[in-house]
PDB file of C-alpha atoms in Angstrom:
ATOM      1  CA  MET O1411       0.029  -0.111  -0.005  1.00  0.00           C
ATOM      2  CA  GLU O1412       1.779   3.497  -1.108  1.00  0.00           C
ATOM      3  CA  ALA O1413       1.505   6.253   1.206  1.00  0.00           C
ATOM      4  CA  PRO O1414       0.476   9.598  -0.484  1.00  0.00           C
ATOM      5  CA  PRO O1415       2.490  12.491  -1.242  1.00  0.00           C
ATOM      6  CA  ASP O1416       3.548  14.838   1.770  1.00  0.00           C
ATOM      7  CA  ASN O1417       1.917  17.807   0.296  1.00  0.00           C
ATOM      8  CA  ASP O1418      -1.424  16.325  -0.408  1.00  0.00           C
ATOM      9  CA  VAL O1419      -4.359  16.560   2.329  1.00  0.00           C
ATOM     10  CA  LEU O1420      -6.188  14.322   0.047  1.00  0.00           C
ATOM     11  CA  TRP O1421      -4.886  11.413  -1.885  1.00  0.00           C
ATOM     12  CA  ALA O1422      -7.221   8.948  -3.613  1.00  0.00           C
ATOM     13  CA  ARG O1423      -6.056   6.011  -6.206  1.00  0.00           C
ATOM     14  CA  ALA O1424      -8.053   3.801  -8.463  1.00  0.00           C
ATOM     15  CA  LEU O1425     -11.451   4.438  -6.806  1.00  0.00           C
ATOM     16  CA  HIS O1426     -14.451   2.130  -8.125  1.00  0.00           C
ATOM     17  CA  PHE O1427     -18.055   2.570  -7.258  1.00  0.00           C
ATOM     18  CA  ALA O1428     -21.333   1.200  -8.588  1.00  0.00           C
ATOM     19  CA  HIS O1429     -24.577   1.723  -7.399  1.00  0.00           C
ATOM     20  CA  GLN O1430     -26.772  -0.740  -5.965  1.00  0.00           C
ATOM     21  CA  ASP O1431     -28.466  -1.593  -9.223  1.00  0.00           C
ATOM     22  CA  GLY O1432     -25.152  -2.390 -10.514  1.00  0.00           C
ATOM     23  CA  SER O1433     -24.352   1.040 -12.813  1.00  0.00           C
ATOM     24  CA  PRO O1434     -20.920   2.018 -12.356  1.00  0.00           C
ATOM     25  CA  ALA O1435     -20.681   5.502 -10.974  1.00  0.00           C
ATOM     26  CA  LEU O1436     -16.551   5.894 -10.480  1.00  0.00           C
ATOM     27  CA  GLY O1437     -14.355   3.690 -13.107  1.00  0.00           C
ATOM     28  CA  GLY O1438     -10.563   4.179 -11.333  1.00  0.00           C
ATOM     29  CA  VAL O1439     -10.496   7.740 -10.357  1.00  0.00           C
ATOM     30  CA  SER O1440      -7.391   8.875  -8.868  1.00  0.00           C
ATOM     31  CA  LEU O1441      -6.547  12.446  -7.860  1.00  0.00           C
ATOM     32  CA  GLY O1442      -4.693  14.350  -4.989  1.00  0.00           C
ATOM     33  CA  VAL O1443      -5.503  17.708  -3.638  1.00  0.00           C
ATOM     34  CA  ARG O1444      -3.126  19.676  -2.042  1.00  0.00           C
ATOM     35  CA  GLU O1445      -3.430  21.366   1.543  1.00  0.00           C
ATOM     36  CA  GLY O1446      -5.257  24.769   1.147  1.00  0.00           C
ATOM     37  CA  GLU O1447      -5.989  24.305  -2.697  1.00  0.00           C
ATOM     38  CA  ILE O1448      -9.914  24.656  -3.962  1.00  0.00           C
ATOM     39  CA  LEU O1449     -10.170  21.866  -6.408  1.00  0.00           C
ATOM     40  CA  ALA O1450     -13.065  21.505  -8.766  1.00  0.00           C
ATOM     41  CA  VAL O1451     -14.531  18.378 -10.317  1.00  0.00           C
ATOM     42  CA  ASN O1452     -16.023  19.394 -13.108  1.00  0.00           C
ATOM     43  CA  GLY O1453     -18.617  17.692 -15.501  1.00  0.00           C
ATOM     44  CA  PRO O1454     -22.160  17.151 -16.565  1.00  0.00           C
ATOM     45  CA  ARG O1455     -25.000  15.699 -14.708  1.00  0.00           C
ATOM     46  CA  GLY O1456     -24.602  12.039 -13.687  1.00  0.00           C
ATOM     47  CA  SER O1457     -20.669  11.958 -14.490  1.00  0.00           C
ATOM     48  CA  GLY O1458     -19.717  10.815 -11.022  1.00  0.00           C
ATOM     49  CA  LYS O1459     -18.961  13.944  -9.259  1.00  0.00           C
ATOM     50  CA  THR O1460     -21.258  13.495  -6.105  1.00  0.00           C
ATOM     51  CA  THR O1461     -20.262  10.140  -5.764  1.00  0.00           C
ATOM     52  CA  LEU O1462     -16.452  10.877  -5.721  1.00  0.00           C
ATOM     53  CA  LEU O1463     -16.855  13.677  -2.918  1.00  0.00           C
ATOM     54  CA  ARG O1464     -18.712  11.160  -1.027  1.00  0.00           C
ATOM     55  CA  CYS O1465     -16.228   8.560  -1.059  1.00  0.00           C
ATOM     56  CA  LEU O1466     -13.445  11.179  -0.328  1.00  0.00           C
ATOM     57  CA  SER O1467     -15.266  12.456   2.485  1.00  0.00           C
ATOM     58  CA  GLY O1468     -15.910   9.196   3.985  1.00  0.00           C
ATOM     59  CA  GLN O1469     -19.750   9.049   3.642  1.00  0.00           C
ATOM     60  CA  VAL O1470     -19.583   5.741   1.786  1.00  0.00           C
ATOM     61  CA  PRO O1471     -16.778   3.526   1.982  1.00  0.00           C
ATOM     62  CA  THR O1472     -15.039   2.808  -1.209  1.00  0.00           C
ATOM     63  CA  GLN O1473     -15.832  -0.364  -2.887  1.00  0.00           C
ATOM     64  CA  ARG O1474     -12.207  -0.791  -4.581  1.00  0.00           C
ATOM     65  CA  GLY O1475      -9.187   1.623  -4.114  1.00  0.00           C
ATOM     66  CA  GLU O1476      -7.680   3.736  -1.564  1.00  0.00           C
ATOM     67  CA  VAL O1477      -8.681   7.116   0.055  1.00  0.00           C
ATOM     68  CA  TRP O1478      -5.853   8.941   2.047  1.00  0.00           C
ATOM     69  CA  PHE O1479      -6.747  12.205   4.344  1.00  0.00           C
ATOM     70  CA  ASN O1480      -3.165  13.442   5.973  1.00  0.00           C
ATOM     71  CA  SER O1481      -1.765  10.069   5.497  1.00  0.00           C
ATOM     72  CA  VAL O1482      -4.486   8.222   7.368  1.00  0.00           C
ATOM     73  CA  PRO O1483      -5.956   5.560   5.145  1.00  0.00           C
ATOM     74  CA  VAL O1484      -9.783   6.620   5.301  1.00  0.00           C
ATOM     75  CA  HIS O1485     -10.671   3.079   3.176  1.00  0.00           C
ATOM     76  CA  THR O1486      -9.539   1.060   6.232  1.00  0.00           C
ATOM     77  CA  MET O1487     -11.894   3.111   8.874  1.00  0.00           C
ATOM     78  CA  GLY O1488     -15.221   1.703   9.865  1.00  0.00           C
ATOM     79  CA  PRO O1489     -18.236   3.829  10.205  1.00  0.00           C
ATOM     80  CA  ILE O1490     -17.333   5.128  13.834  1.00  0.00           C
ATOM     81  CA  GLY O1491     -13.927   6.545  12.536  1.00  0.00           C
ATOM     82  CA  ARG O1492     -15.498   7.897   9.371  1.00  0.00           C
ATOM     83  CA  GLU O1493     -18.176   9.704  11.515  1.00  0.00           C
ATOM     84  CA  ARG O1494     -15.932  11.246  13.569  1.00  0.00           C
ATOM     85  CA  LEU O1495     -13.515  12.202  10.839  1.00  0.00           C
ATOM     86  CA  ARG O1496     -16.420  14.212   8.932  1.00  0.00           C
ATOM     87  CA  ARG O1497     -17.700  15.765  12.392  1.00  0.00           C
ATOM     88  CA  ASP O1498     -14.044  17.084  13.418  1.00  0.00           C
ATOM     89  CA  ARG O1499     -12.320  17.515  10.339  1.00  0.00           C
ATOM     90  CA  PHE O1500     -14.572  17.835   7.399  1.00  0.00           C
ATOM     91  CA  GLY O1501     -17.449  20.049   6.122  1.00  0.00           C
ATOM     92  CA  TRP O1502     -20.033  19.589   3.805  1.00  0.00           C
ATOM     93  CA  ILE O1503     -22.702  21.362   1.716  1.00  0.00           C
ATOM     94  CA  ASP O1504     -25.237  19.885  -0.361  1.00  0.00           C
ATOM     95  CA  PRO O1505     -26.974  21.281  -3.505  1.00  0.00           C
ATOM     96  CA  GLU O1506     -30.302  21.377  -1.761  1.00  0.00           C
ATOM     97  CA  PRO O1507     -30.420  23.375   1.697  1.00  0.00           C
ATOM     98  CA  ALA O1508     -31.407  20.899   4.724  1.00  0.00           C
ATOM     99  CA  LEU O1509     -31.859  22.423   8.085  1.00  0.00           C
ATOM    100  CA  VAL O1510     -33.333  21.791  11.269  1.00  0.00           C
ATOM    101  CA  PRO O1511     -36.829  23.068  11.310  1.00  0.00           C
ATOM    102  CA  GLU O1512     -37.147  23.550  15.336  1.00  0.00           C
ATOM    103  CA  LEU O1513     -33.452  25.814  15.154  1.00  0.00           C
ATOM    104  CA  ASN O1514     -33.437  29.076  14.645  1.00  0.00           C
ATOM    105  CA  VAL O1515     -30.846  30.361  11.947  1.00  0.00           C
ATOM    106  CA  TRP O1516     -28.126  31.155  14.037  1.00  0.00           C
ATOM    107  CA  GLU O1517     -28.411  27.752  15.968  1.00  0.00           C
ATOM    108  CA  ASN O1518     -28.530  26.029  12.650  1.00  0.00           C
ATOM    109  CA  ALA O1519     -25.426  27.519  11.661  1.00  0.00           C
ATOM    110  CA  ALA O1520     -23.385  26.809  15.036  1.00  0.00           C
ATOM    111  CA  LEU O1521     -24.698  23.313  15.563  1.00  0.00           C
ATOM    112  CA  PRO O1522     -21.357  21.542  14.219  1.00  0.00           C
ATOM    113  CA  LEU O1523     -19.521  23.677  16.569  1.00  0.00           C
ATOM    114  CA  MET O1524     -21.970  22.909  19.517  1.00  0.00           C
ATOM    115  CA  LEU O1525     -21.641  18.874  18.316  1.00  0.00           C
ATOM    116  CA  ARG O1526     -17.630  19.288  19.018  1.00  0.00           C
ATOM    117  CA  GLY O1527     -18.226  20.565  22.429  1.00  0.00           C
ATOM    118  CA  THR O1528     -17.775  24.516  21.823  1.00  0.00           C
ATOM    119  CA  THR O1529     -19.434  26.376  24.287  1.00  0.00           C
ATOM    120  CA  ARG O1530     -22.823  27.826  23.292  1.00  0.00           C
ATOM    121  CA  ARG O1531     -21.639  31.754  23.503  1.00  0.00           C
ATOM    122  CA  ARG O1532     -18.307  30.941  21.580  1.00  0.00           C
ATOM    123  CA  ALA O1533     -20.787  29.062  18.884  1.00  0.00           C
ATOM    124  CA  LYS O1534     -23.162  31.467  18.354  1.00  0.00           C
ATOM    125  CA  THR O1535     -20.239  34.200  17.697  1.00  0.00           C
ATOM    126  CA  ALA O1536     -18.933  32.257  14.819  1.00  0.00           C
ATOM    127  CA  ALA O1537     -22.082  31.679  13.242  1.00  0.00           C
ATOM    128  CA  LEU O1538     -23.152  34.966  13.495  1.00  0.00           C
ATOM    129  CA  GLU O1539     -19.906  35.906  11.764  1.00  0.00           C
ATOM    130  CA  TRP O1540     -20.390  33.879   9.027  1.00  0.00           C
ATOM    131  CA  LEU O1541     -24.292  34.830   8.661  1.00  0.00           C
ATOM    132  CA  GLU O1542     -22.937  38.224   8.393  1.00  0.00           C
ATOM    133  CA  ARG O1543     -20.297  37.568   5.536  1.00  0.00           C
ATOM    134  CA  LEU O1544     -23.131  35.687   3.780  1.00  0.00           C
ATOM    135  CA  ASP O1545     -25.563  38.525   3.872  1.00  0.00           C
ATOM    136  CA  ILE O1546     -27.907  36.345   6.057  1.00  0.00           C
ATOM    137  CA  GLY O1547     -27.203  38.204   9.499  1.00  0.00           C
ATOM    138  CA  GLU O1548     -30.641  40.184   9.590  1.00  0.00           C
ATOM    139  CA  GLY O1549     -32.468  36.884   9.958  1.00  0.00           C
ATOM    140  CA  ALA O1550     -30.466  34.895  12.588  1.00  0.00           C
ATOM    141  CA  ARG O1551     -33.633  34.458  14.944  1.00  0.00           C
ATOM    142  CA  LYS O1552     -35.919  33.442  11.829  1.00  0.00           C
ATOM    143  CA  ARG O1553     -36.945  29.952  11.378  1.00  0.00           C
ATOM    144  CA  PRO O1554     -35.858  28.212   8.399  1.00  0.00           C
ATOM    145  CA  ARG O1555     -39.600  28.121   7.167  1.00  0.00           C
ATOM    146  CA  GLU O1556     -39.355  32.140   6.966  1.00  0.00           C
ATOM    147  CA  LEU O1557     -36.550  32.050   4.731  1.00  0.00           C
ATOM    148  CA  THR O1558     -36.700  31.731   0.795  1.00  0.00           C
ATOM    149  CA  GLN O1559     -34.530  28.662  -0.693  1.00  0.00           C
ATOM    150  CA  ALA O1560     -31.417  30.781  -1.330  1.00  0.00           C
ATOM    151  CA  GLN O1561     -31.534  32.372   1.749  1.00  0.00           C
ATOM    152  CA  ARG O1562     -31.638  28.766   3.619  1.00  0.00           C
ATOM    153  CA  GLN O1563     -28.422  27.693   1.249  1.00  0.00           C
ATOM    154  CA  ARG O1564     -26.669  30.589   2.598  1.00  0.00           C
ATOM    155  CA  VAL O1565     -27.324  29.419   6.192  1.00  0.00           C
ATOM    156  CA  CYS O1566     -26.071  25.874   5.201  1.00  0.00           C
ATOM    157  CA  ILE O1567     -22.884  27.594   3.613  1.00  0.00           C
ATOM    158  CA  ALA O1568     -22.466  29.442   6.596  1.00  0.00           C
ATOM    159  CA  ARG O1569     -22.717  26.181   8.830  1.00  0.00           C
ATOM    160  CA  ALA O1570     -20.031  24.366   6.741  1.00  0.00           C
ATOM    161  CA  LEU O1571     -17.578  27.232   7.463  1.00  0.00           C
ATOM    162  CA  ALA O1572     -18.153  28.410  10.931  1.00  0.00           C
ATOM    163  CA  PRO O1573     -16.342  25.388  12.426  1.00  0.00           C
ATOM    164  CA  ALA O1574     -13.373  25.967   9.972  1.00  0.00           C
ATOM    165  CA  PRO O1575     -12.652  22.386   8.421  1.00  0.00           C
ATOM    166  CA  THR O1576      -9.589  21.080   7.448  1.00  0.00           C
ATOM    167  CA  VAL O1577     -11.379  20.086   3.945  1.00  0.00           C
ATOM    168  CA  LEU O1578     -14.737  21.478   2.885  1.00  0.00           C
ATOM    169  CA  PHE O1579     -16.558  19.318   0.245  1.00  0.00           C
ATOM    170  CA  ALA O1580     -19.125  21.410  -1.681  1.00  0.00           C
ATOM    171  CA  ASP O1581     -21.467  19.705  -4.089  1.00  0.00           C
ATOM    172  CA  GLU O1582     -23.022  21.801  -6.454  1.00  0.00           C
ATOM    173  CA  PRO O1583     -23.146  24.763  -3.729  1.00  0.00           C
ATOM    174  CA  THR O1584     -24.703  27.171  -5.278  1.00  0.00           C
ATOM    175  CA  ALA O1585     -27.400  25.568  -7.423  1.00  0.00           C
ATOM    176  CA  PRO O1586     -30.446  27.128  -5.266  1.00  0.00           C
ATOM    177  CA  LEU O1587     -29.164  30.654  -5.851  1.00  0.00           C
ATOM    178  CA  HIS O1588     -30.324  33.072  -8.199  1.00  0.00           C
ATOM    179  CA  ARG O1589     -27.757  33.834 -10.919  1.00  0.00           C
ATOM    180  CA  ALA O1590     -26.896  37.248  -9.595  1.00  0.00           C
ATOM    181  CA  ASP O1591     -26.292  35.778  -6.032  1.00  0.00           C
ATOM    182  CA  ARG O1592     -23.954  33.035  -7.098  1.00  0.00           C
ATOM    183  CA  ALA O1593     -20.815  35.343  -7.836  1.00  0.00           C
ATOM    184  CA  HIS O1594     -21.080  37.058  -4.432  1.00  0.00           C
ATOM    185  CA  VAL O1595     -21.431  33.620  -2.441  1.00  0.00           C
ATOM    186  CA  LEU O1596     -18.824  31.595  -4.398  1.00  0.00           C
ATOM    187  CA  ARG O1597     -16.111  34.757  -3.702  1.00  0.00           C
ATOM    188  CA  THR O1598     -17.034  34.759  -0.035  1.00  0.00           C
ATOM    189  CA  LEU O1599     -16.853  30.983  -0.014  1.00  0.00           C
ATOM    190  CA  THR O1600     -13.224  31.170  -2.082  1.00  0.00           C
ATOM    191  CA  THR O1601     -12.183  34.042   0.118  1.00  0.00           C
ATOM    192  CA  ALA O1602     -12.990  32.323   3.205  1.00  0.00           C
ATOM    193  CA  ALA O1603     -11.284  28.982   2.540  1.00  0.00           C
ATOM    194  CA  ARG O1604      -7.975  31.033   1.195  1.00  0.00           C
ATOM    195  CA  SER O1605      -7.819  33.471   4.384  1.00  0.00           C
ATOM    196  CA  HIS O1606      -8.511  30.398   6.707  1.00  0.00           C
ATOM    197  CA  GLY O1607      -6.239  27.507   4.811  1.00  0.00           C
ATOM    198  CA  ILE O1608      -9.308  25.428   3.866  1.00  0.00           C
ATOM    199  CA  THR O1609      -8.973  22.957   1.417  1.00  0.00           C
ATOM    200  CA  VAL O1610     -11.781  22.783  -0.941  1.00  0.00           C
ATOM    201  CA  VAL O1611     -13.361  20.214  -3.051  1.00  0.00           C
ATOM    202  CA  LEU O1612     -16.281  21.890  -5.413  1.00  0.00           C
ATOM    203  CA  ALA O1613     -18.308  19.610  -7.579  1.00  0.00           C
ATOM    204  CA  THR O1614     -20.036  21.861 -10.459  1.00  0.00           C
ATOM    205  CA  HIS O1615     -21.269  21.125 -13.928  1.00  0.00           C
ATOM    206  CA  ASP O1616     -20.707  24.908 -14.557  1.00  0.00           C
ATOM    207  CA  THR O1617     -17.963  26.085 -16.287  1.00  0.00           C
ATOM    208  CA  GLU O1618     -17.922  29.533 -14.764  1.00  0.00           C
ATOM    209  CA  THR O1619     -17.972  28.052 -11.104  1.00  0.00           C
ATOM    210  CA  ALA O1620     -14.924  25.850 -12.216  1.00  0.00           C
ATOM    211  CA  ALA O1621     -13.141  28.653 -13.186  1.00  0.00           C
ATOM    212  CA  LEU O1622     -12.793  30.109  -9.368  1.00  0.00           C
ATOM    213  CA  ALA O1623     -10.901  27.112  -8.539  1.00  0.00           C
ATOM    214  CA  ASP O1624      -7.179  26.881  -8.547  1.00  0.00           C
ATOM    215  CA  ARG O1625      -7.340  23.374 -10.615  1.00  0.00           C
ATOM    216  CA  THR O1626      -9.971  21.766 -12.329  1.00  0.00           C
ATOM    217  CA  VAL O1627     -10.611  17.887 -12.552  1.00  0.00           C
ATOM    218  CA  SER O1628     -12.981  16.823 -15.276  1.00  0.00           C
ATOM    219  CA  LEU O1629     -15.058  13.639 -14.936  1.00  0.00           C
ATOM    220  CA  LEU O1630     -17.256  11.795 -17.434  1.00  0.00           C
ATOM    221  CA  ASP O1631     -18.762   8.564 -17.119  1.00  0.00           C
ATOM    222  CA  GLY O1632     -16.822   8.182 -14.050  1.00  0.00           C
ATOM    223  CA  ARG O1633     -13.604   8.595 -15.340  1.00  0.00           C
ATOM    224  CA  ARG O1634     -11.077  11.611 -15.625  1.00  0.00           C
ATOM    225  CA  VAL O1635     -10.822  13.317 -18.830  1.00  0.00           C
ATOM    226  CA  HIS O1636      -8.685  15.947 -20.120  1.00  0.00           C
ATOM    227  CA  THR O1637     -11.572  17.933 -21.535  1.00  0.00           C
ATOM    228  CA  VAL O1638     -15.291  17.749 -21.341  1.00  0.00           C
ATOM    229  CA  HIS O1639     -17.395  19.861 -23.914  1.00  0.00           C
ATOM    230  CA  LEU O1640     -20.376  20.402 -22.444  1.00  0.00           C
ATOM    231  CA  PRO O1641     -23.768  20.450 -25.024  1.00  0.00           C
ATOM    232  CA  PRO O1642     -25.711  23.819 -25.616  1.00  0.00           C
ATOM    233  CA  MET O1643     -28.933  23.612 -23.739  1.00  0.00           C
ATOM    234  CA  ALA O1644     -30.982  22.990 -26.889  1.00  0.00           C
ATOM    235  CA  GLU O1645     -29.266  19.788 -27.266  1.00  0.00           C
ATOM    236  CA  ALA O1646     -29.886  16.337 -25.832  1.00  0.00           C
ATOM    237  CA  GLU O1647     -28.705  16.056 -22.229  1.00  0.00           C
ATOM    238  CA  GLY O1648     -25.744  14.060 -21.642  1.00  0.00           C
ATOM    239  CA  ARG O1649     -23.925  14.088 -25.114  1.00  0.00           C
ATOM    240  CA  ALA O1650     -20.277  15.015 -24.373  1.00  0.00           C
ATOM    241  CA  ALA O1651     -17.068  14.947 -26.708  1.00  0.00           C
ATOM    242  CA  CYS O1652     -13.991  14.021 -24.670  1.00  0.00           C
ATOM    243  CA  SER O1653     -10.392  12.928 -24.718  1.00  0.00           C
ATOM    244  CA  LEU O1654      -9.894  10.142 -22.194  1.00  0.00           C
ATOM    245  CA  SER O1655      -6.610  10.789 -20.024  1.00  0.00           C
ATOM    246  CA  VAL O1656      -3.952   8.177 -20.000  1.00  0.00           C
TER     247      VAL O1656
END
């Protein structure tokens, strides 16, 4: 078993994963993510981006292949170890905002910190700071049902950033946002990551979003490719021209 390079905070080799119905999601993907890097995983819908992020973050165990985090083999961890890793070192942003309806906005944003044992006062301070940066601070005492979907997604992004994770996994984080809001939120996200030394793995099918990253890895049908040419909206979804990496 080969150890990962010293400058890679995340490293994966020959990842294979298939869905329950047997259809392939990943077909031998290998990559490394350097500390403090913002890496975009780009490709059309159904290319394996979400599955790759879930394997890298330990949400699902790899079926074949290796995943390392800071030279620790994630692929050999059991469920409890992977859950602890996600709680203490990783952050996650889903494409659809999911908040606890019984908690108000700042409590939702502070929840990961309080689960780590941070005092309520310190967790609230950190949560409010990120809510202000994401222009949702005025709604700190509102319940999720009082917010628009775009506002709820901003709260989810604040929740992911508040604990200052080592690695933040963002799966289409601006999908619920209006186009005018995306640029501001992405700038806040990338600036915060760089200023706090947070490594970001960002899944997106949007080339403008991918352009904000330090580096881009492209997927098509579960494999890494050199280029992915996304079709115009009028064409049938799923067509792509690519050259396979070697």
